[in-house]
mmCIF file of C-alpha atoms in Angstrom:
data_model
loop_
_atom_site.group_PDB
_atom_site.id
_atom_site.type_symbol
_atom_site.label_atom_id
_atom_site.label_comp_id
_atom_site.label_asym_id
_atom_site.label_seq_id
_atom_site.Cartn_x
_atom_site.Cartn_y
_atom_site.Cartn_z
ATOM 1 C CA PRO U 217 86.818 111.765 37.866
ATOM 2 C CA HIS U 218 88.867 111.226 33.804
ATOM 3 C CA SER U 219 91.764 109.725 35.960
ATOM 4 C CA ARG U 220 89.573 107.866 38.067
ATOM 5 C CA LEU U 221 87.613 106.352 35.638
ATOM 6 C CA ARG U 222 90.925 105.650 33.312
ATOM 7 C CA HIS U 223 92.703 103.305 36.668
ATOM 8 C CA SER U 224 89.677 101.460 37.440
ATOM 9 C CA GLY U 225 89.544 100.675 33.531
ATOM 10 C CA ALA U 226 92.842 99.922 33.499
ATOM 11 C CA ARG U 227 92.150 97.424 36.631
ATOM 12 C CA THR U 228 89.619 95.914 34.387
ATOM 13 C CA MET U 229 91.076 94.274 31.926
ATOM 14 C CA VAL U 230 94.284 93.565 33.426
ATOM 15 C CA PRO U 231 92.623 90.566 34.710
ATOM 16 C CA LEU U 232 90.724 89.728 30.954
ATOM 17 C CA LEU U 233 94.466 89.573 29.786
ATOM 18 C CA PRO U 234 95.684 85.759 31.092
ATOM 19 C CA LEU U 235 91.379 84.350 29.560
ATOM 20 C CA LEU U 236 92.634 86.416 26.429
ATOM 21 C CA LEU U 237 96.084 84.999 25.931
ATOM 22 C CA LEU U 238 94.266 80.851 26.982
ATOM 23 C CA LEU U 239 91.567 81.718 24.262
ATOM 24 C CA LEU U 240 94.273 82.579 21.529
ATOM 25 C CA PRO U 241 95.676 79.007 20.881
ATOM 26 C CA ALA U 242 92.706 77.496 21.143
ATOM 27 C CA ALA U 243 91.747 79.451 18.486
ATOM 28 C CA HIS U 244 94.410 78.761 16.056
ATOM 29 C CA GLY U 245 93.880 75.440 16.625
ATOM 30 C CA ALA U 246 90.865 74.996 15.609
ATOM 31 C CA VAL U 247 89.303 71.572 13.990
ATOM 32 C CA GLU U 248 87.584 72.503 10.484
ATOM 33 C CA HIS U 249 84.501 70.796 10.001
ATOM 34 C CA VAL U 250 83.883 69.278 6.346
ATOM 35 C CA ALA U 251 80.735 68.663 5.621
ATOM 36 C CA TYR U 252 81.076 64.434 4.774
ATOM 37 C CA THR U 253 79.720 61.693 7.254
ATOM 38 C CA PRO U 254 80.809 58.509 7.223
ATOM 39 C CA PHE U 255 78.367 55.058 5.543
ATOM 40 C CA LEU U 256 78.144 51.061 5.428
ATOM 41 C CA THR U 257 79.124 50.467 2.231
ATOM 42 C CA LYS U 258 76.646 50.248 -0.351
ATOM 43 C CA THR U 259 78.079 49.377 -4.137
ATOM 44 C CA PRO U 260 79.114 46.173 -3.852
ATOM 45 C CA VAL U 261 75.846 44.424 -1.687
ATOM 46 C CA LEU U 262 78.111 42.759 0.477
ATOM 47 C CA GLU U 263 76.699 40.021 2.711
ATOM 48 C CA GLY U 264 78.337 40.576 5.712
ATOM 49 C CA LEU U 265 78.284 43.836 6.136
ATOM 50 C CA THR U 266 77.280 43.920 9.339
ATOM 51 C CA THR U 267 78.754 40.719 11.455
ATOM 52 C CA GLY U 268 78.473 40.645 15.402
ATOM 53 C CA SER U 269 81.732 42.179 15.213
ATOM 54 C CA THR U 270 82.770 43.812 12.108
ATOM 55 C CA PHE U 271 81.069 46.344 9.505
ATOM 56 C CA VAL U 272 82.147 47.982 6.468
ATOM 57 C CA LEU U 273 82.095 51.379 6.014
ATOM 58 C CA GLU U 274 82.726 53.570 2.415
ATOM 59 C CA GLN U 275 86.141 54.989 2.347
ATOM 60 C CA PRO U 276 86.233 58.811 3.101
ATOM 61 C CA ARG U 277 87.662 59.887 -1.191
ATOM 62 C CA CYS U 278 87.688 63.622 -2.483
ATOM 63 C CA VAL U 279 87.014 64.359 1.423
ATOM 64 C CA PHE U 280 90.181 65.857 2.752
ATOM 65 C CA ASP U 281 91.836 66.398 -0.416
ATOM 66 C CA LYS U 282 92.725 69.968 0.994
ATOM 67 C CA TYR U 283 94.587 69.055 3.415
ATOM 68 C CA SER U 284 98.212 68.447 2.264
ATOM 69 C CA ASN U 285 100.695 66.002 4.391
ATOM 70 C CA VAL U 286 98.183 64.787 6.870
ATOM 71 C CA ASP U 287 97.153 61.267 8.796
ATOM 72 C CA ILE U 288 93.801 60.425 8.179
ATOM 73 C CA TRP U 289 92.057 58.439 11.358
ATOM 74 C CA LEU U 290 88.719 56.982 11.999
ATOM 75 C CA VAL U 291 87.220 57.035 15.478
ATOM 76 C CA VAL U 292 84.999 54.712 16.924
ATOM 77 C CA ALA U 293 82.779 54.988 19.757
ATOM 78 C CA LEU U 294 80.010 54.130 21.349
ATOM 79 C CA GLU U 295 76.704 56.201 20.893
ATOM 80 C CA LYS U 296 76.844 56.863 24.052
ATOM 81 C CA THR U 297 80.046 58.425 24.388
ATOM 82 C CA ALA U 298 80.721 60.079 21.463
ATOM 83 C CA ALA U 299 80.310 63.324 22.757
ATOM 84 C CA THR U 300 83.335 63.273 25.294
ATOM 85 C CA PHE U 301 85.422 61.921 22.655
ATOM 86 C CA ASN U 302 88.614 64.645 22.738
ATOM 87 C CA ASN U 303 89.832 65.812 19.993
ATOM 88 C CA SER U 304 93.562 66.385 21.038
ATOM 89 C CA VAL U 305 94.085 62.930 22.415
ATOM 90 C CA ALA U 306 96.881 61.401 20.621
ATOM 91 C CA PRO U 307 96.859 58.162 18.640
ATOM 92 C CA GLY U 308 98.479 55.506 19.370
ATOM 93 C CA THR U 309 98.394 56.906 23.569
ATOM 94 C CA ALA U 310 96.768 54.747 26.457
ATOM 95 C CA GLU U 311 93.606 57.183 26.028
ATOM 96 C CA SER U 312 92.238 56.495 22.285
ATOM 97 C CA ALA U 313 94.102 52.369 22.635
ATOM 98 C CA PHE U 314 91.564 49.896 21.527
ATOM 99 C CA GLN U 315 92.443 47.336 24.307
ATOM 100 C CA ASN U 316 91.413 49.866 26.798
ATOM 101 C CA PHE U 317 87.237 51.186 24.880
ATOM 102 C CA PRO U 318 85.276 50.840 26.301
ATOM 103 C CA ASN U 319 85.797 51.184 29.995
ATOM 104 C CA SER U 320 88.021 53.640 30.479
ATOM 105 C CA VAL U 321 87.959 55.210 26.811
ATOM 106 C CA PRO U 322 85.444 56.675 25.097
ATOM 107 C CA ALA U 323 86.472 56.366 21.927
ATOM 108 C CA TYR U 324 89.712 54.834 19.880
ATOM 109 C CA MET U 325 92.214 55.892 16.239
ATOM 110 C CA THR U 326 92.823 53.122 13.985
ATOM 111 C CA LEU U 327 93.216 52.577 10.223
ATOM 112 C CA ASN U 328 95.995 55.616 10.197
ATOM 113 C CA ALA U 329 96.013 56.690 6.599
ATOM 114 C CA THR U 330 97.166 58.694 3.730
ATOM 115 C CA LEU U 331 95.525 60.454 0.691
ATOM 116 C CA ALA U 332 97.560 58.609 -1.130
ATOM 117 C CA ASN U 333 95.207 55.455 0.213
ATOM 118 C CA TYR U 334 92.641 57.609 -0.725
ATOM 119 C CA PRO U 335 93.088 59.286 -4.366
ATOM 120 C CA CYS U 336 90.848 60.608 -5.944
ATOM 121 C CA PRO U 337 88.789 60.208 -8.509
ATOM 122 C CA LYS U 338 88.858 56.654 -7.705
ATOM 123 C CA PRO U 339 90.686 54.401 -10.161
ATOM 124 C CA ALA U 340 88.678 52.187 -11.889
ATOM 125 C CA GLY U 341 88.521 48.695 -10.071
ATOM 126 C CA ASP U 342 89.894 50.383 -7.379
ATOM 127 C CA ILE U 343 87.623 48.453 -3.846
ATOM 128 C CA THR U 344 87.232 51.570 -1.667
ATOM 129 C CA VAL U 345 85.726 49.601 1.947
ATOM 130 C CA LEU U 346 86.801 50.046 4.854
ATOM 131 C CA ARG U 347 86.441 46.522 7.520
ATOM 132 C CA VAL U 348 86.721 47.532 11.177
ATOM 133 C CA GLY U 349 86.918 44.967 13.360
ATOM 134 C CA SER U 350 88.566 42.917 11.575
ATOM 135 C CA GLU U 351 92.120 42.088 13.836
ATOM 136 C CA THR U 352 92.543 39.710 15.475
ATOM 137 C CA SER U 353 95.763 38.932 16.434
ATOM 138 C CA CYS U 354 96.521 42.248 18.161
ATOM 139 C CA THR U 355 93.514 42.221 20.740
ATOM 140 C CA TRP U 356 94.943 42.065 23.789
ATOM 141 C CA ASP U 357 98.497 43.526 22.229
ATOM 142 C CA ASN U 358 98.845 47.148 24.174
ATOM 143 C CA ALA U 359 102.095 47.424 22.117
ATOM 144 C CA ARG U 360 99.787 48.202 19.118
ATOM 145 C CA PRO U 361 96.837 50.705 20.732
ATOM 146 C CA THR U 362 95.766 51.733 17.328
ATOM 147 C CA CYS U 363 94.575 48.098 16.807
ATOM 148 C CA ASN U 364 91.524 47.536 14.403
ATOM 149 C CA GLY U 365 90.276 44.773 16.730
ATOM 150 C CA PRO U 366 86.878 43.181 17.398
ATOM 151 C CA LEU U 367 83.461 45.233 18.573
ATOM 152 C CA PRO U 368 83.643 44.241 21.580
ATOM 153 C CA GLY U 369 79.738 44.325 21.660
ATOM 154 C CA PRO U 370 75.976 45.057 19.478
ATOM 155 C CA GLY U 371 76.744 48.542 20.053
ATOM 156 C CA PRO U 372 75.336 51.030 18.741
ATOM 157 C CA TYR U 373 78.428 52.919 17.056
ATOM 158 C CA LEU U 374 79.769 55.835 16.156
ATOM 159 C CA VAL U 375 82.298 56.524 13.400
ATOM 160 C CA LYS U 376 84.235 59.916 12.274
ATOM 161 C CA PHE U 377 87.152 60.444 10.049
ATOM 162 C CA LEU U 378 90.278 63.027 11.903
ATOM 163 C CA ALA U 379 92.575 64.495 9.929
ATOM 164 C CA LEU U 380 95.812 65.304 11.496
ATOM 165 C CA LYS U 381 98.727 67.143 10.618
ATOM 166 C CA GLY U 382 101.590 66.336 12.547
ATOM 167 C CA SER U 383 99.962 65.080 16.320
ATOM 168 C CA GLU U 384 97.460 68.375 15.852
ATOM 169 C CA PRO U 385 93.812 67.688 14.250
ATOM 170 C CA VAL U 386 92.972 70.263 11.507
ATOM 171 C CA ALA U 387 89.789 68.989 9.776
ATOM 172 C CA GLU U 388 87.371 65.783 11.064
ATOM 173 C CA THR U 389 84.297 64.783 9.895
ATOM 174 C CA ASP U 390 79.997 64.696 11.396
ATOM 175 C CA TRP U 391 79.616 61.305 12.743
ATOM 176 C CA SER U 392 78.283 58.484 11.270
ATOM 177 C CA GLN U 393 74.676 57.006 11.963
ATOM 178 C CA PRO U 394 74.060 54.419 14.614
ATOM 179 C CA ILE U 395 75.440 51.001 13.330
ATOM 180 C CA MET U 396 74.010 48.201 14.855
ATOM 181 C CA LEU U 397 75.773 44.860 14.304
ATOM 182 C CA ARG U 398 74.308 41.571 14.627
ATOM 183 C CA THR U 399 73.330 39.025 17.086
ATOM 184 C CA ALA U 400 73.087 35.677 17.626
ATOM 185 C CA LYS U 401 70.118 34.464 19.203
ATOM 186 C CA SER U 402 69.623 32.540 21.819
ATOM 187 C CA PRO U 403 68.610 28.896 21.637
ATOM 188 C CA ASN U 404 65.803 29.685 24.226
ATOM 189 C CA SER U 405 63.996 32.211 21.131
ATOM 190 C CA ILE U 406 63.575 30.105 18.991
ATOM 191 C CA SER U 407 60.491 28.554 18.343
ATOM 192 C CA THR U 408 59.436 24.873 18.794
ATOM 193 C CA THR U 409 56.255 25.556 16.161
ATOM 194 C CA ASP U 410 55.837 26.494 12.433
ATOM 195 C CA GLY U 411 52.161 27.926 11.156
ATOM 196 C CA GLY U 412 50.915 26.232 14.194
ATOM 197 C CA HIS U 413 51.789 22.908 14.160
ATOM 198 C CA SER U 414 53.953 21.750 16.985
ATOM 199 C CA ALA U 415 57.193 20.367 16.456
ATOM 200 C CA GLY U 416 56.305 16.444 17.041
ATOM 201 C CA MET U 417 52.915 16.704 14.658
ATOM 202 C CA ILE U 418 56.588 18.154 12.279
ATOM 203 C CA ALA U 419 58.275 15.227 12.612
ATOM 204 C CA LEU U 420 55.642 12.396 12.806
ATOM 205 C CA THR U 421 54.644 13.976 9.413
ATOM 206 C CA THR U 422 58.225 13.715 7.979
ATOM 207 C CA ILE U 423 58.624 9.978 8.928
ATOM 208 C CA LEU U 424 54.613 8.606 7.655
ATOM 209 C CA SER U 425 56.356 10.344 4.128
ATOM 210 C CA ILE U 426 59.742 8.628 4.315
ATOM 211 C CA LEU U 427 57.344 5.358 4.595
ATOM 212 C CA PHE U 428 54.686 5.705 1.982
ATOM 213 C CA ALA U 429 58.104 7.186 -0.346
ATOM 214 C CA ILE U 430 59.514 3.398 -0.082
ATOM 215 C CA LEU U 431 56.425 1.491 0.099
ATOM 216 C CA LEU U 432 55.430 3.196 -3.116
ATOM 217 C CA ALA U 433 59.460 2.132 -4.309
ATOM 218 C CA GLY U 434 58.670 -1.207 -3.809
ATOM 219 C CA LEU U 435 55.075 -1.064 -5.626
ATOM 220 C CA VAL U 436 57.255 0.413 -8.289
ATOM 221 C CA ALA U 437 60.237 -2.777 -8.080
ATOM 222 C CA MET U 438 57.215 -5.080 -8.367
ATOM 223 C CA LEU U 439 55.377 -4.389 -10.682
#
């Protein structure tokens, strides 16, 4: 009986070996979570914090300092597609190209930087902002898949920073809060009334005011 149990246990363990071998690399390559949430810059106060195709983030200073020789990428996704982004997708490929976003790519990778670009602590006078969507020259250039091109719609967008050592992701931040861009108003949505007065009434009042000013000027000249 003991012999049969030993043989049965051996048969049970054999199918598990391939599964364990598959799990070991995944555990080895686990991406460490960094407690940081990207956010729209607060200082200096900018007029164009968000536009119709761009927004301005604060740089991730003092976030990845414990990782040496890493490249830091910004990942940009639509809120509805962010959950499907795979950290193992390499930057500069068709699977992470700006030109394929959002039709066939759930998130693109752009604004490649190193720790030297984000010194910690911040030197006095340093500009610490990143404008996302500011490059127009590479919008349709497939040879530049990491283009920081204009955002294709109002959003909402989510972003996070991802640190890679070579081609392997080692650390990532949280996703940001949803970011909405500005949208232009339709001409049909612009009100033609002001405080209950019609556009015709406003025009008539303006004309009468001008005529009164001319008459007053004439009287002063006669006197």
